[in-house]
């Protein structure tokens, strides 16, 4: 037996092995199992509210804050945090307003 013959006999036939497809793994990876990628959940915070407050604070824009009981507070926003805003007013005391009491607010020039 020649060297090449012995070598050919020792080597297994070359064929590609492909494991069976695991549908459970695909469903786990995609989340829905139909081959389409799931859409990512929207972010918790967009920071749009923070951007709006900062813009109005820096410009000292006169604002109207309408409270849930219908009362209107006029002034400009001095600062804010997660739960409240501080409104400065001309000729009246400054107010610290809890955000859950605010129905909506708008620029005074839009009246």
Coordinates of C-alpha atoms in Angstrom, one line a residue:
X1 CA 0.0 0.0 0.0
X2 CA 1.4 3.3 -0.9
X3 CA 1.5 6.3 1.3
X4 CA -1.3 8.1 -0.6
X5 CA -3.6 5.1 -0.4
X6 CA -3.1 4.7 3.3
X7 CA -3.7 8.4 3.8
X8 CA -7.0 8.4 1.8
X9 CA -8.2 5.4 3.8
X10 CA -7.6 7.0 7.2
X11 CA -9.4 10.3 6.4
X12 CA -13.1 10.4 6.7
X13 CA -15.1 11.7 3.7
X14 CA -15.3 15.4 3.8
X15 CA -18.9 16.5 4.0
X16 CA -20.4 19.4 5.7
X17 CA -22.4 18.7 8.9
X18 CA -25.3 21.1 9.6
X19 CA -27.0 20.7 12.9
X20 CA -30.8 20.6 12.9
X21 CA -32.5 24.0 13.0
X22 CA -33.7 24.9 16.5
X23 CA -37.0 26.8 16.3
X24 CA -37.0 27.4 20.0
X25 CA -33.7 29.3 19.9
X26 CA -34.9 31.4 17.0
X27 CA -38.1 32.3 18.9
X28 CA -36.0 33.2 22.0
X29 CA -33.7 35.4 20.0
X30 CA -36.4 37.2 17.9
X31 CA -39.0 37.3 20.6
X32 CA -41.8 36.4 18.2
X33 CA -40.7 33.3 16.3
X34 CA -41.7 34.4 12.8
X35 CA -38.3 35.5 11.7
X36 CA -38.9 39.3 12.0
X37 CA -36.9 41.4 14.5
X38 CA -38.9 42.9 17.3
X39 CA -39.0 46.6 17.5
X40 CA -37.2 48.1 20.5
X41 CA -39.2 49.6 23.3
X42 CA -39.3 53.4 23.3
X43 CA -37.0 55.1 25.8
X44 CA -38.4 55.9 29.3
X45 CA -37.5 59.5 29.0
X46 CA -36.9 61.7 25.9
X47 CA -35.7 64.7 27.8
X48 CA -38.1 66.9 25.8
X49 CA -39.6 68.3 29.0
X50 CA -36.2 69.2 30.4
X51 CA -35.2 70.9 27.1
X52 CA -38.4 72.9 27.1
X53 CA -38.0 74.1 30.7
X54 CA -34.3 75.0 30.2
X55 CA -35.2 77.0 27.0
X56 CA -37.9 79.0 28.8
X57 CA -35.8 79.5 31.9
X58 CA -32.8 80.9 30.0
X59 CA -35.0 83.3 28.0
X60 CA -37.1 84.2 31.1
X61 CA -40.2 83.7 28.9
X62 CA -43.4 84.9 30.5
X63 CA -45.5 81.7 31.0
X64 CA -49.1 80.9 32.0
X65 CA -49.5 77.8 34.2
X66 CA -53.0 76.5 34.3
X67 CA -53.7 74.4 37.4
X68 CA -56.0 71.4 37.6
X69 CA -58.6 73.5 39.4
X70 CA -58.6 76.1 36.5
X71 CA -56.6 78.8 38.3
X72 CA -53.9 80.5 36.2
X73 CA -50.5 81.5 37.5
X74 CA -48.5 84.0 35.4
X75 CA -44.7 84.4 35.7
X76 CA -41.5 82.9 34.5
X77 CA -39.9 79.6 35.5
X78 CA -36.9 80.1 37.7
X79 CA -36.1 76.4 38.2
X80 CA -37.6 72.9 38.1
X81 CA -37.0 69.4 39.3
X82 CA -38.7 66.1 38.8
X83 CA -41.8 66.9 40.9
X84 CA -42.1 70.7 40.9
X85 CA -41.4 74.1 39.2
X86 CA -40.7 77.5 40.8
X87 CA -42.5 80.4 39.2
X88 CA -41.4 84.0 39.8
X89 CA -44.1 86.6 39.5
X90 CA -44.2 90.4 39.3
X91 CA -45.7 92.1 42.3
X92 CA -46.7 88.7 43.9
X93 CA -44.9 86.0 45.9
X94 CA -43.0 83.4 44.0
X95 CA -44.7 80.0 43.9
X96 CA -43.4 76.4 44.1
X97 CA -46.0 74.4 42.1
X98 CA -46.1 70.6 42.2
X99 CA -46.2 69.2 38.6
X100 CA -49.1 66.9 39.4
X101 CA -51.2 70.0 40.0
X102 CA -50.4 71.4 36.6
X103 CA -53.0 70.8 33.8
X104 CA -50.9 72.5 31.1
X105 CA -48.7 75.6 30.5
X106 CA -48.0 77.9 27.6
X107 CA -46.2 81.1 26.7
X108 CA -48.0 84.2 27.6
X109 CA -47.4 85.7 24.2
X110 CA -49.6 83.0 22.7
X111 CA -52.8 84.5 24.2

